[in-house]
Amino acid sequence: MGEHTAPTFPQEIIDEYAALGVDLPALFSAGHLGERMGVQIIEASAERVVGTMPVEGNTQPYGLLHGGASAVLAETLGSIGTMLHGGATKIAVGVDLNCTHHRGVRNGLVTGVATPVHRGRSTATYEIVITDEQDKRVCTARLTCLLRDVPRPAAD
């Protein structure tokens, strides 16, 4: 489903995770579901996360982009932003996702841009705007994630 591009990260983020031996593009990918849906992360920082997803293969029976597909893109982008905000010692867990679908799309790529509304110590909320190739708004979403401590490995 298209050429894979690695997300871009600010150098200080790359350095922070590299010191822990973490592969950022793998960690902040869209996961197995996102891979099946063709989600690509283009840009990633706590201030802005950008990703794309093809419409083809992600449609409902009428041939329009499935609302659930938009939700997957939105939650992926907002979760990445939250994880980058939380840093290497936190994981993001989605607790609320709201999507408003504005128009149907039948083909091409949609692009999602996640920007923070609130970034706190224990929660973060991102607005995600998904547009079509003509830059028309397809969906507006809001995701709130809980920031939890990374589980410690069990002692032997």
mmCIF file of N, CA and C in Angstrom, residues 70-71 74-75 97-100 102 126-130 139-143:
data_model
loop_
_atom_site.group_PDB
_atom_site.id
_atom_site.type_symbol
_atom_site.label_atom_id
_atom_site.label_comp_id
_atom_site.label_asym_id
_atom_site.label_seq_id
_atom_site.Cartn_x
_atom_site.Cartn_y
_atom_site.Cartn_z
ATOM 1 N N SER A 70 -11.005 6.395 9.804
ATOM 2 C CA SER A 70 -10.599 7.734 10.259
ATOM 3 C C SER A 70 -10.265 7.711 11.740
ATOM 4 N N ALA A 71 -11.042 6.949 12.526
ATOM 5 C CA ALA A 71 -10.786 6.845 13.961
ATOM 6 C C ALA A 71 -9.437 6.186 14.239
ATOM 7 N N ALA A 74 -6.788 8.787 13.500
ATOM 8 C CA ALA A 74 -6.795 9.810 14.543
ATOM 9 C C ALA A 74 -6.163 9.296 15.834
ATOM 10 N N GLU A 75 -6.556 8.105 16.275
ATOM 11 C CA GLU A 75 -6.017 7.585 17.536
ATOM 12 C C GLU A 75 -4.530 7.284 17.417
ATOM 13 N N LEU A 97 -12.124 9.007 22.641
ATOM 14 C CA LEU A 97 -11.960 9.390 21.242
ATOM 15 C C LEU A 97 -13.309 9.849 20.720
ATOM 16 N N ASN A 98 -13.328 11.039 20.125
ATOM 17 C CA ASN A 98 -14.534 11.601 19.543
ATOM 18 C C ASN A 98 -14.220 11.974 18.106
ATOM 19 N N CYS A 99 -15.045 11.517 17.173
ATOM 20 C CA CYS A 99 -14.831 11.825 15.758
ATOM 21 C C CYS A 99 -16.101 12.412 15.156
ATOM 22 N N THR A 100 -15.945 13.515 14.443
ATOM 23 C CA THR A 100 -17.025 14.086 13.661
ATOM 24 C C THR A 100 -16.638 13.959 12.194
ATOM 25 N N HIS A 102 -17.183 14.852 8.400
ATOM 26 C CA HIS A 102 -17.734 15.990 7.670
ATOM 27 C C HIS A 102 -18.109 15.683 6.229
ATOM 28 N N TYR A 126 -5.322 15.684 22.193
ATOM 29 C CA TYR A 126 -4.912 16.153 20.869
ATOM 30 C C TYR A 126 -6.135 16.313 19.975
ATOM 31 N N GLU A 127 -6.127 17.361 19.156
ATOM 32 C CA GLU A 127 -7.103 17.503 18.085
ATOM 33 C C GLU A 127 -6.452 16.965 16.825
ATOM 34 N N ILE A 128 -7.201 16.163 16.091
ATOM 35 C CA ILE A 128 -6.691 15.578 14.859
ATOM 36 C C ILE A 128 -7.623 15.997 13.726
ATOM 37 N N VAL A 129 -7.066 16.672 12.725
ATOM 38 C CA VAL A 129 -7.832 17.109 11.559
ATOM 39 C C VAL A 129 -7.404 16.233 10.385
ATOM 40 N N ILE A 130 -8.378 15.563 9.779
ATOM 41 C CA ILE A 130 -8.109 14.693 8.635
ATOM 42 C C ILE A 130 -8.690 15.362 7.393
ATOM 43 N N CYS A 139 -12.694 14.826 8.526
ATOM 44 C CA CYS A 139 -13.019 14.418 9.891
ATOM 45 C C CYS A 139 -12.261 15.300 10.871
ATOM 46 N N THR A 140 -12.917 15.616 11.978
ATOM 47 C CA THR A 140 -12.261 16.286 13.099
ATOM 48 C C THR A 140 -12.397 15.355 14.295
ATOM 49 N N ALA A 141 -11.273 15.050 14.931
ATOM 50 C CA ALA A 141 -11.294 14.140 16.072
ATOM 51 C C ALA A 141 -10.584 14.773 17.265
ATOM 52 N N ARG A 142 -10.951 14.282 18.444
ATOM 53 C CA ARG A 142 -10.267 14.684 19.672
ATOM 54 C C ARG A 142 -9.961 13.413 20.444
ATOM 55 N N LEU A 143 -8.705 13.257 20.851
ATOM 56 C CA LEU A 143 -8.267 12.082 21.595
ATOM 57 C C LEU A 143 -7.653 12.520 22.917
#
